[in-house]
Amino acid sequence: MKKFLILFCASGALFMAAGAEYLIECESFPVTPDIKVEPWWKASGENCLILLKKDAVTVADINLPEAGDYYLWVRDFTLCNNSRTAAVFINGQKVGVFGDRMAGDGKPGIWIWTRAVKPLHLDAGKTEIKIVASGQNVRFDTLVLSSNAHFRPGGDLSKISRLVPDAQRK
C-alpha cells in the first residue's frame, strides 16, 4: 500500500496573505485657517477633517513600515450632490477623488467608505499624503491603506495599526 501526503488548507491562507492595514486619522493633518479638525456626528474618532474652501490643501507625512501595493480607503461624509469632493495624492500621484458620492441606499448625510479603484505601489519609509479640496466644506473622517484587495473597513478600527505623522513624533 502506498502512502500519500496531502495538504489541506481549509481557510485558503496557504494561497493568500492577510495583508497589512494602516489607519491615518483626521488629526494627522495640520490645522490652518482653511482646514479644521473638529467633532462631527458619528465620526469614528469623534472628530473629522473639514476643508472649508475650494483649493484648500493639507499634507501629512507618515512613515510606512513596509513596501507593497496598497489600496486607499477614505471614509467621507456625503450629501449626494457632488459639491464636497477632494482629490487625494500619495507621493505626488493622484489616487482618486473622494466625497459626496451616492450612498448605497441613496440617502444623503451619512458617512461612507470609498476605495480607490487601483492599488498604488508604495515603498517603505516617508510617505506624503496630500488632500486638495475641489469644493467647500469637504469632510473626511479616516483614511486606511490596505495591501489586501479583499479588505473592507468598518466597525471596530482599533485593531488597525495607526500611522502617526512625522510632525507629531517627538
Short mmCIF file of C-alpha atoms in Angstrom, two decimals:
data_model
loop_
_atom_site.label_atom_id
_atom_site.label_comp_id
_atom_site.label_asym_id
_atom_site.label_seq_id
_atom_site.Cartn_x
_atom_site.Cartn_y
_atom_site.Cartn_z
CA MET A 1 0.00 0.00 0.00
CA LYS A 2 1.36 3.41 -0.98
CA LYS A 3 1.27 6.41 1.34
CA PHE A 4 0.45 9.88 0.07
CA LEU A 5 0.99 13.23 1.74
CA ILE A 6 -1.99 15.50 1.23
CA LEU A 7 -2.01 19.17 2.25
CA PHE A 8 -5.30 20.82 3.01
CA CYS A 9 -5.86 24.48 3.54
CA ALA A 10 -9.45 25.00 4.63
CA SER A 11 -9.11 28.74 5.06
CA GLY A 12 -7.21 29.44 1.88
CA ALA A 13 -4.43 31.03 3.94
CA LEU A 14 -1.84 28.95 2.15
CA PHE A 15 -2.56 30.85 -1.05
CA MET A 16 -3.48 34.31 0.23
CA ALA A 17 -1.52 36.54 2.60
CA ALA A 18 -3.55 38.52 5.10
CA GLY A 19 -2.14 41.87 4.01
CA ALA A 20 -1.29 44.95 6.01
CA GLU A 21 -3.65 47.72 7.03
CA TYR A 22 -2.65 51.16 8.28
CA LEU A 23 -5.02 53.83 9.59
CA ILE A 24 -4.47 57.59 9.22
CA GLU A 25 -6.70 59.68 11.50
CA CYS A 26 -8.01 63.11 10.52
CA GLU A 27 -5.97 64.56 13.39
CA SER A 28 -2.86 63.62 11.38
CA PHE A 29 -3.38 66.62 9.12
CA PRO A 30 -2.34 70.13 10.23
CA VAL A 31 -4.93 72.78 11.02
CA THR A 32 -4.81 76.08 9.09
CA PRO A 33 -7.35 78.88 8.54
CA ASP A 34 -8.81 76.77 5.67
CA ILE A 35 -8.57 73.38 7.46
CA LYS A 36 -10.31 72.39 10.69
CA VAL A 37 -10.40 69.25 12.79
CA GLU A 38 -13.48 69.24 14.99
CA PRO A 39 -16.12 66.97 16.49
CA TRP A 40 -18.68 65.75 13.99
CA TRP A 41 -21.69 63.47 14.16
CA LYS A 42 -20.73 59.77 14.02
CA ALA A 43 -17.09 60.33 13.06
CA SER A 44 -15.10 57.22 14.02
CA GLY A 45 -12.69 59.09 16.29
CA GLU A 46 -15.24 61.75 17.28
CA ASN A 47 -13.50 64.30 15.00
CA CYS A 48 -13.42 64.91 11.29
CA LEU A 49 -11.20 66.84 8.91
CA ILE A 50 -13.02 69.76 7.25
CA LEU A 51 -11.58 71.51 4.20
CA LEU A 52 -13.51 74.77 4.34
CA LYS A 53 -12.66 76.31 0.97
CA LYS A 54 -12.19 75.14 -2.58
CA ASP A 55 -8.48 74.55 -3.29
CA ALA A 56 -7.67 74.16 0.42
CA VAL A 57 -4.66 71.84 0.78
CA THR A 58 -3.44 69.77 3.70
CA VAL A 59 -0.47 67.41 3.86
CA ALA A 60 0.64 64.71 6.31
CA ASP A 61 3.96 62.89 6.11
CA ILE A 62 3.79 59.39 7.54
CA ASN A 63 6.34 56.60 7.86
CA LEU A 64 5.04 53.48 6.08
CA PRO A 65 6.51 50.38 7.76
CA GLU A 66 6.57 48.10 4.71
CA ALA A 67 6.58 48.39 0.95
CA GLY A 68 3.72 46.98 -1.09
CA ASP A 69 0.77 47.60 -3.37
CA TYR A 70 -1.82 49.47 -1.32
CA TYR A 71 -5.46 50.38 -1.82
CA LEU A 72 -6.60 53.64 -0.26
CA TRP A 73 -9.92 53.69 1.58
CA VAL A 74 -11.47 57.03 2.61
CA ARG A 75 -14.43 57.47 4.97
CA ASP A 76 -16.18 60.67 3.90
CA PHE A 77 -19.41 62.46 4.70
CA THR A 78 -21.73 62.59 1.70
CA LEU A 79 -24.60 64.91 0.86
CA CYS A 80 -25.02 63.23 -2.55
CA ASN A 81 -24.75 66.48 -4.50
CA ASN A 82 -21.12 66.27 -5.74
CA SER A 83 -20.24 69.64 -4.20
CA ARG A 84 -17.97 68.36 -1.41
CA THR A 85 -15.15 66.46 -3.09
CA ALA A 86 -11.37 66.37 -2.74
CA ALA A 87 -8.50 64.68 -4.55
CA VAL A 88 -6.05 62.56 -2.59
CA PHE A 89 -2.43 62.31 -3.70
CA ILE A 90 0.13 59.89 -2.29
CA ASN A 91 3.77 60.72 -3.02
CA GLY A 92 2.59 63.07 -5.77
CA GLN A 93 0.39 60.52 -7.56
CA LYS A 94 -3.35 61.18 -7.71
CA VAL A 95 -5.09 58.20 -6.12
CA GLY A 96 -8.67 59.37 -6.59
CA VAL A 97 -11.40 61.90 -5.87
CA PHE A 98 -13.46 61.22 -2.77
CA GLY A 99 -16.53 62.70 -1.10
CA ASP A 100 -20.19 63.28 -1.95
CA ARG A 101 -20.90 60.02 -3.71
CA MET A 102 -24.29 58.40 -3.86
CA ALA A 103 -24.51 56.03 -0.92
CA GLY A 104 -25.81 52.51 -1.44
CA ASP A 105 -29.25 53.44 -0.12
CA GLY A 106 -29.26 56.82 -1.88
CA LYS A 107 -29.65 58.77 1.37
CA PRO A 108 -27.59 61.93 1.92
CA GLY A 109 -25.99 62.95 5.19
CA ILE A 110 -24.11 59.75 6.03
CA TRP A 111 -20.51 58.54 6.38
CA ILE A 112 -19.45 56.07 3.69
CA TRP A 113 -16.25 54.19 2.86
CA THR A 114 -14.92 54.54 -0.70
CA ARG A 115 -11.94 52.65 -2.10
CA ALA A 116 -9.57 53.91 -4.78
CA VAL A 117 -10.05 51.93 -7.98
CA LYS A 118 -6.43 50.83 -8.39
CA PRO A 119 -3.72 49.99 -5.88
CA LEU A 120 -0.63 52.16 -5.70
CA HIS A 121 2.86 50.72 -5.15
CA LEU A 122 4.47 52.40 -2.14
CA ASP A 123 7.98 52.00 -0.79
CA ALA A 124 8.62 51.70 2.92
CA GLY A 125 9.56 54.94 4.66
CA LYS A 126 8.42 58.52 4.27
CA THR A 127 5.06 58.77 2.51
CA GLU A 128 3.31 62.06 1.75
CA ILE A 129 -0.49 62.17 1.78
CA LYS A 130 -1.97 65.36 0.33
CA ILE A 131 -5.65 66.29 0.15
CA VAL A 132 -6.80 69.07 -2.21
CA ALA A 133 -10.40 70.28 -1.95
CA SER A 134 -12.36 70.79 -5.16
CA GLY A 135 -15.39 72.03 -3.23
CA GLN A 136 -16.26 73.67 0.08
CA ASN A 137 -16.79 72.00 3.46
CA VAL A 138 -15.35 68.63 2.41
CA ARG A 139 -15.43 66.22 5.37
CA PHE A 140 -13.11 63.23 5.77
CA ASP A 141 -13.04 61.02 8.83
CA THR A 142 -10.39 58.34 8.38
CA LEU A 143 -8.07 57.00 5.69
CA VAL A 144 -6.87 53.39 5.53
CA LEU A 145 -4.09 51.93 3.41
CA SER A 146 -4.51 48.18 2.80
CA SER A 147 -2.37 45.74 0.84
CA ASN A 148 -5.26 43.25 0.85
CA ALA A 149 -7.58 43.66 -2.15
CA HIS A 150 -10.37 41.91 -0.18
CA PHE A 151 -10.15 44.12 2.93
CA ARG A 152 -13.31 46.08 3.81
CA PRO A 153 -13.09 48.67 6.62
CA GLY A 154 -15.90 49.25 9.04
CA GLY A 155 -16.95 48.61 12.59
CA ASP A 156 -14.12 48.43 15.12
CA LEU A 157 -10.99 50.02 13.65
CA SER A 158 -8.97 49.66 16.87
CA LYS A 159 -7.08 46.60 15.58
CA ILE A 160 -5.65 48.52 12.61
CA SER A 161 -2.15 49.97 13.12
CA ARG A 162 -2.22 53.75 13.32
CA LEU A 163 0.35 55.78 11.44
CA VAL A 164 1.40 58.93 13.27
CA PRO A 165 2.68 61.77 11.07
CA ASP A 166 6.35 62.64 11.37
CA ALA A 167 5.41 66.15 12.59
CA GLN A 168 3.62 64.63 15.62
CA ARG A 169 6.51 62.31 16.62
CA LYS A 170 8.56 63.72 19.45
#
